[in-house]
Tab-separated table of C-alpha atoms in Angstrom:
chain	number	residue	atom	x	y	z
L	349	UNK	CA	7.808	-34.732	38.661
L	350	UNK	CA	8.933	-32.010	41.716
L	351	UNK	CA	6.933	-29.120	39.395
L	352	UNK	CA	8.695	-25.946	40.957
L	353	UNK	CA	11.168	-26.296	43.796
L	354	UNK	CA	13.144	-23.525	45.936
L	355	UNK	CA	16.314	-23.262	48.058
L	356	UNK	CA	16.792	-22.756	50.552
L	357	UNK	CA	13.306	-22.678	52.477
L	358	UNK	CA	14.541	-20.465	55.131
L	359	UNK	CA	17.371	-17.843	55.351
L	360	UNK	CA	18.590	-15.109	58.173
L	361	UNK	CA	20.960	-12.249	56.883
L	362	UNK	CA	22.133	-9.353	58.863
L	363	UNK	CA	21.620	-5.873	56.730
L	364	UNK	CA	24.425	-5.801	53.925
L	365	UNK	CA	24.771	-9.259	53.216
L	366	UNK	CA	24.168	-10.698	49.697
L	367	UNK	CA	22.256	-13.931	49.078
L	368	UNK	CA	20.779	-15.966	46.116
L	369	UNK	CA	17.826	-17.975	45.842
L	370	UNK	CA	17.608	-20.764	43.535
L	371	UNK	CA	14.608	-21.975	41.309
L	372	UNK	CA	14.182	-25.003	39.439
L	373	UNK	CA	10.889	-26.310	37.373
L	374	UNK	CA	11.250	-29.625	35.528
L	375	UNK	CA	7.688	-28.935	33.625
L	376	UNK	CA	9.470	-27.893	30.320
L	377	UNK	CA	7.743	-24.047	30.936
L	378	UNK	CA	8.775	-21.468	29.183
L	379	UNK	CA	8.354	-18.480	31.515
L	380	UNK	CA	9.660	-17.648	34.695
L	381	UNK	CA	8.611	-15.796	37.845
L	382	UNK	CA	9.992	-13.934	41.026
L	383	UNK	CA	7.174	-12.420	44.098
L	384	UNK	CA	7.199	-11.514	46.988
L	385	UNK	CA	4.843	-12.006	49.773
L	386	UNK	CA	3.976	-9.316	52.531
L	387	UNK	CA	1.395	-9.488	55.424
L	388	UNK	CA	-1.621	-8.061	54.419
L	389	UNK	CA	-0.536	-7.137	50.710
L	390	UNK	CA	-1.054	-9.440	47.597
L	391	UNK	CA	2.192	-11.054	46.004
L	392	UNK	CA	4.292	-8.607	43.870
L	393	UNK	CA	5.689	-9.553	40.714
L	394	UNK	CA	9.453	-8.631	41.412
L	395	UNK	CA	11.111	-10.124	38.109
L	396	UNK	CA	10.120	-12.601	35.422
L	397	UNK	CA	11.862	-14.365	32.301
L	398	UNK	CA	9.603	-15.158	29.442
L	399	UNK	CA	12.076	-17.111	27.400
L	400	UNK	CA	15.585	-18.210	28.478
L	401	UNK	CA	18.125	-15.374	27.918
L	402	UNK	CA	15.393	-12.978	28.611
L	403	UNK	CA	14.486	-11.386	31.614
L	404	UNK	CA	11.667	-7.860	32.527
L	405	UNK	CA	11.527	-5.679	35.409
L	406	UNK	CA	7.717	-6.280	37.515
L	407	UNK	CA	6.411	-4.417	39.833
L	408	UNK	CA	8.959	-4.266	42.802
L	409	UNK	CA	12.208	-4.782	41.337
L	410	UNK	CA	14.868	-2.217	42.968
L	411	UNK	CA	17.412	-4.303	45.434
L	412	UNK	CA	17.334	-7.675	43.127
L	413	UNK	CA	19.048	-8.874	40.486
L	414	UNK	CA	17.735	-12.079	38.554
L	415	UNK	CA	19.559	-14.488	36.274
L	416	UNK	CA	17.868	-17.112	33.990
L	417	UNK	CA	20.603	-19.888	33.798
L	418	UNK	CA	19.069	-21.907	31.318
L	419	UNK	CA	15.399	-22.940	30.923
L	420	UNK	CA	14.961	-24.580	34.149
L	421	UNK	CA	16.492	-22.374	36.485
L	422	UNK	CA	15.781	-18.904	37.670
L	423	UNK	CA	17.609	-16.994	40.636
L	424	UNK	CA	17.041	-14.423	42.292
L	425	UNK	CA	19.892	-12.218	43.854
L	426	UNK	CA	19.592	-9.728	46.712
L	427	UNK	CA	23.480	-7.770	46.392
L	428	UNK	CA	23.115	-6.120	50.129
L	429	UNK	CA	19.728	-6.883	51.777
L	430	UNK	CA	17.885	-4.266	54.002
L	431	UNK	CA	15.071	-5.335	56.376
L	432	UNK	CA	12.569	-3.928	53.808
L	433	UNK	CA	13.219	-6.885	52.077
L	434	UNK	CA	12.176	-9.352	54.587
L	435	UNK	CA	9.109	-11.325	53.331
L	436	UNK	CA	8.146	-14.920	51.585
L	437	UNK	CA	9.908	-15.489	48.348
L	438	UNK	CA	8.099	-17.177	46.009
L	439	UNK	CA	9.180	-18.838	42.562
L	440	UNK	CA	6.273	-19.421	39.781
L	441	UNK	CA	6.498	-20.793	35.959
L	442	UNK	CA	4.176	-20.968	33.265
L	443	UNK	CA	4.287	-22.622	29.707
L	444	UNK	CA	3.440	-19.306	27.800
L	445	UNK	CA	5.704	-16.192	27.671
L	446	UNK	CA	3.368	-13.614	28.396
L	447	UNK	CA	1.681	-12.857	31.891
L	448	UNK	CA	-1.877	-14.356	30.449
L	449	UNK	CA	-0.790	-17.787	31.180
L	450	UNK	CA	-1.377	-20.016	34.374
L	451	UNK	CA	1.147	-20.022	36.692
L	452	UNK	CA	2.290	-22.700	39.127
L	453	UNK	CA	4.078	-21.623	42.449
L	454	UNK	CA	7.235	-23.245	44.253
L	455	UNK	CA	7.169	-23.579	47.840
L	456	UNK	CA	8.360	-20.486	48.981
L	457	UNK	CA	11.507	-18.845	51.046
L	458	UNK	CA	11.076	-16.820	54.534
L	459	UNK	CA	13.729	-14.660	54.519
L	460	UNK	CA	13.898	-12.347	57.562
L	461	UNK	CA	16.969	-9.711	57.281
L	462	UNK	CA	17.618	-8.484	60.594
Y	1216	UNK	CA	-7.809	2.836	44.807
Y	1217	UNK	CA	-6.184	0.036	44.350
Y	1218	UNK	CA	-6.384	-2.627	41.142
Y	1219	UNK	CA	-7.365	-5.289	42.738
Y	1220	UNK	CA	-9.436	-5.540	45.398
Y	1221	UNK	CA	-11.005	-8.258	47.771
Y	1222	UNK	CA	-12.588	-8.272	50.817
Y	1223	UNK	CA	-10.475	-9.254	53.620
Y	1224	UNK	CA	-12.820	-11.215	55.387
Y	1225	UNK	CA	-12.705	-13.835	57.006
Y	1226	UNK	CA	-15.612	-15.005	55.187
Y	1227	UNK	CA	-17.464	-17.325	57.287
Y	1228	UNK	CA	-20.426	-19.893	55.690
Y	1229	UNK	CA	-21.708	-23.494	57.258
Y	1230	UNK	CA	-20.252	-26.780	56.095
Y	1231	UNK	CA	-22.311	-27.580	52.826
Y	1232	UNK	CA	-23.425	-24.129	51.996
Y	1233	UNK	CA	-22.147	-21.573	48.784
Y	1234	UNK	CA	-19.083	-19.335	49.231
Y	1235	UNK	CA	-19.107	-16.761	47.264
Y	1236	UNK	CA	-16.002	-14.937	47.194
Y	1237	UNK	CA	-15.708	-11.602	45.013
Y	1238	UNK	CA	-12.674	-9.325	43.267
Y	1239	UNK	CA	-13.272	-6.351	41.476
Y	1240	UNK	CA	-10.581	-4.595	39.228
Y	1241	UNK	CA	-9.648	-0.978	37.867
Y	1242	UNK	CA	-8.854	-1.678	34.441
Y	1243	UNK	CA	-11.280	-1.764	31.541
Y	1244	UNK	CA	-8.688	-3.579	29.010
Y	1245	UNK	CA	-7.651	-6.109	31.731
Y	1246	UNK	CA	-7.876	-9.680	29.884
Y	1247	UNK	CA	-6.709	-12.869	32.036
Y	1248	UNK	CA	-7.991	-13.296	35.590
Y	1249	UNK	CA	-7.104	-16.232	37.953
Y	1250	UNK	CA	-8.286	-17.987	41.011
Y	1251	UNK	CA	-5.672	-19.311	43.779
Y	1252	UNK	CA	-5.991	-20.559	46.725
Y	1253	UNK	CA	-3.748	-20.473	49.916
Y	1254	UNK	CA	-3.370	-22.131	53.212
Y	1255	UNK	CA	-1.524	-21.252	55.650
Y	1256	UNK	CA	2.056	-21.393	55.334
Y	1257	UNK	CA	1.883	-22.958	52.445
Y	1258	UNK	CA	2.265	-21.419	48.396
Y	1259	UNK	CA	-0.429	-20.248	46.055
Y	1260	UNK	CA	-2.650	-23.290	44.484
Y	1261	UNK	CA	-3.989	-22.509	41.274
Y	1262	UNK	CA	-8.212	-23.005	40.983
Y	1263	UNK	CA	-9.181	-21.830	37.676
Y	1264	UNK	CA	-8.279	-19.070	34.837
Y	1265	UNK	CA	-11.183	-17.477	32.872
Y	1266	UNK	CA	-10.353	-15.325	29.972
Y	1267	UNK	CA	-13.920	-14.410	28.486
Y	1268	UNK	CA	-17.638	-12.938	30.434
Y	1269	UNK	CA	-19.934	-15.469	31.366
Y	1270	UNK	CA	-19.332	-18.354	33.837
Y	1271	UNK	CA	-16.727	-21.303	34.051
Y	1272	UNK	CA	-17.214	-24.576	36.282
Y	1273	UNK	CA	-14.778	-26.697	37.588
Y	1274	UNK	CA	-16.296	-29.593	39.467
Y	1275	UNK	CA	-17.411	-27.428	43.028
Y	1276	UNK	CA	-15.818	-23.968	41.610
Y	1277	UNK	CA	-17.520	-21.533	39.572
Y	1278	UNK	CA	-15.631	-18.579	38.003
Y	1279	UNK	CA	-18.081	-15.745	36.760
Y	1280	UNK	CA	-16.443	-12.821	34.764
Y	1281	UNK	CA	-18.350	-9.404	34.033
Y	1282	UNK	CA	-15.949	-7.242	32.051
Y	1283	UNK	CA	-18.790	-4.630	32.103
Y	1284	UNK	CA	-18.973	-4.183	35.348
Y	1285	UNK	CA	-15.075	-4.883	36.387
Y	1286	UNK	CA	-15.786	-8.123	38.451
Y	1287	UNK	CA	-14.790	-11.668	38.831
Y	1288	UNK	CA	-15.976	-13.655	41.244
Y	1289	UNK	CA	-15.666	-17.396	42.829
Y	1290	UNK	CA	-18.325	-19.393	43.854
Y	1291	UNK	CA	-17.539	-22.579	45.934
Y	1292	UNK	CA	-20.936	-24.923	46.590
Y	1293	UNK	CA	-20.575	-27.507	49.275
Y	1294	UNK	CA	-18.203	-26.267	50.917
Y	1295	UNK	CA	-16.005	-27.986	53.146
Y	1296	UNK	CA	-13.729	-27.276	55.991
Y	1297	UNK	CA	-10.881	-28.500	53.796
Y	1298	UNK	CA	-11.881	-25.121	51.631
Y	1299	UNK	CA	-11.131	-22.673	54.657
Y	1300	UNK	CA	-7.969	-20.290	53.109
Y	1301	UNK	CA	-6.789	-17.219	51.782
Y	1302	UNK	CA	-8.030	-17.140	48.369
Y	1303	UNK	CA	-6.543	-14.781	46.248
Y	1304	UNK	CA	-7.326	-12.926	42.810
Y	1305	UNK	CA	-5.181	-11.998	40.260
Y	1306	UNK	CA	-5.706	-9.850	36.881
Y	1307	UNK	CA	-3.056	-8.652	33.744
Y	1308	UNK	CA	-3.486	-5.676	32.501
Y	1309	UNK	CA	-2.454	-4.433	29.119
Y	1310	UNK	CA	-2.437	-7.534	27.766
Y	1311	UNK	CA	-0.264	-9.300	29.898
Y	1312	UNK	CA	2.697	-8.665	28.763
Y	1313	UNK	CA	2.644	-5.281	31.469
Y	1314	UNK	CA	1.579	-6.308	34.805
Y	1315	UNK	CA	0.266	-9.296	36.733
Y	1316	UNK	CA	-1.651	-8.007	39.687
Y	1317	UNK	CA	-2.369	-10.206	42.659
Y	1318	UNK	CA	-5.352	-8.939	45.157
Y	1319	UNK	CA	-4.426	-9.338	48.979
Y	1320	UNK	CA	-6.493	-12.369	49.444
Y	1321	UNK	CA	-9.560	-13.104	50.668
Y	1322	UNK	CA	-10.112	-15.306	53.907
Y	1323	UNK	CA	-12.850	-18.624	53.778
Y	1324	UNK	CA	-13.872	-20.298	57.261
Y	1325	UNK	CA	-16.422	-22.807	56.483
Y	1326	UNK	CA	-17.085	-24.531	59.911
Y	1327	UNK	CA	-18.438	-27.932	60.612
């Protein structure tokens, strides 16, 4: 049982480029979950996916795109990355399908745009 | 002010001794509130969820909720130098289904 697991673990892009990063939880959860990580600052909800076929805007959403593939997986797309988006990257589920529900995190990308 | 808020730290206590690590939030109607811890490097660990006022123990960990007063707080006893992280707070608001808001952490050194 991996619980939540993330690809790649590190990434460089240059300023334009597009990327995705993949999510996978084999713990039959329901939800979903995309942060981000910033010195200093608390993690920010960027997308999440309560159900499969579903997916809601968080708190820091502009620049990504998300796609729930089916009920394991859960990507997150950046179309033409800026250096504003340089952070940690982390993937979290949770059984339930509202934000009241523990949530379990993956082990995080460090994506540096440059 | 912000909706969340921790101390920074680092929050230093002996080997053996209580942490007691504290989180206030902005929101009156705010409902779920969770415990995580962090090490360095590494990704958030859940500790403990508590949903209602009062206190909640988990073997060493001891959530206390006062909705009143807009504060949840963690208390650690014995602490050990295996407990020294960034130990962050999170509350929903609006019933969850709205916003998920992390605190920026605060930092535990217990020393030998």
């Amino acid at each position: 049982n991996a619980g939540v697991t993330q690809t790649p673990k590190f990434q460089v892009l240059k300023t334009g480029q597009s990327m995705t990063l993949q999510c996978a939880q084999d713990m039959n959860h329901n939800s979903m979950y995309w942060y981000r990580q910033d010195p200093g600052m608390g993690l920010r909800l960027i997308y999440y996916s309560a159900s499969e076929g579903t997916t809601d805007k968080g708190e820091v959403p502009n620049g990504y795109n998300v796609s729930r593939l089916n009920k394991r997986e859960f990507s997150l797309r950046l179309e033409s990355a800026a250096p504003s988006q340089t952070s940690v990257y982390f993937c979290a589920s949770s059984y339930g399908a509202s934000l009241d529900y523990e949530q379990y995190f993956g082990p995080g990308t460090r994506l540096t745009v440059t | 002010q912000k909706e969340v808020e921790q101390n920074s730290g680092p929050l230093s206590v002996p080997e053996g001794a209580i942490a007691s690590l504290n989180c206030t939030y902005s929101d009156r109607v705010s409902q779920s509130f969770f415990w995580y811890r962090q090490y360095s490097g590494k990704s958030p660990e859940l500790i403990m969820s508590i949903y209602s006022n009062g206190d909640k123990e988990d073997g060493r960990f001891t959530a206390q909720l006062n909705k009143a007063s807009q504060y949840v707080s963690l208390l650690i006893r014995d602490s050990q130098p295996s407990d020294s992280a960034t130990y962050l707070c999170a509350v929903t608001f609006a019933g969850g289904y709205n916003k998920l808001i992390f605190g920026a952490g605060t930092r535990l050194a217990v020393h030998p």
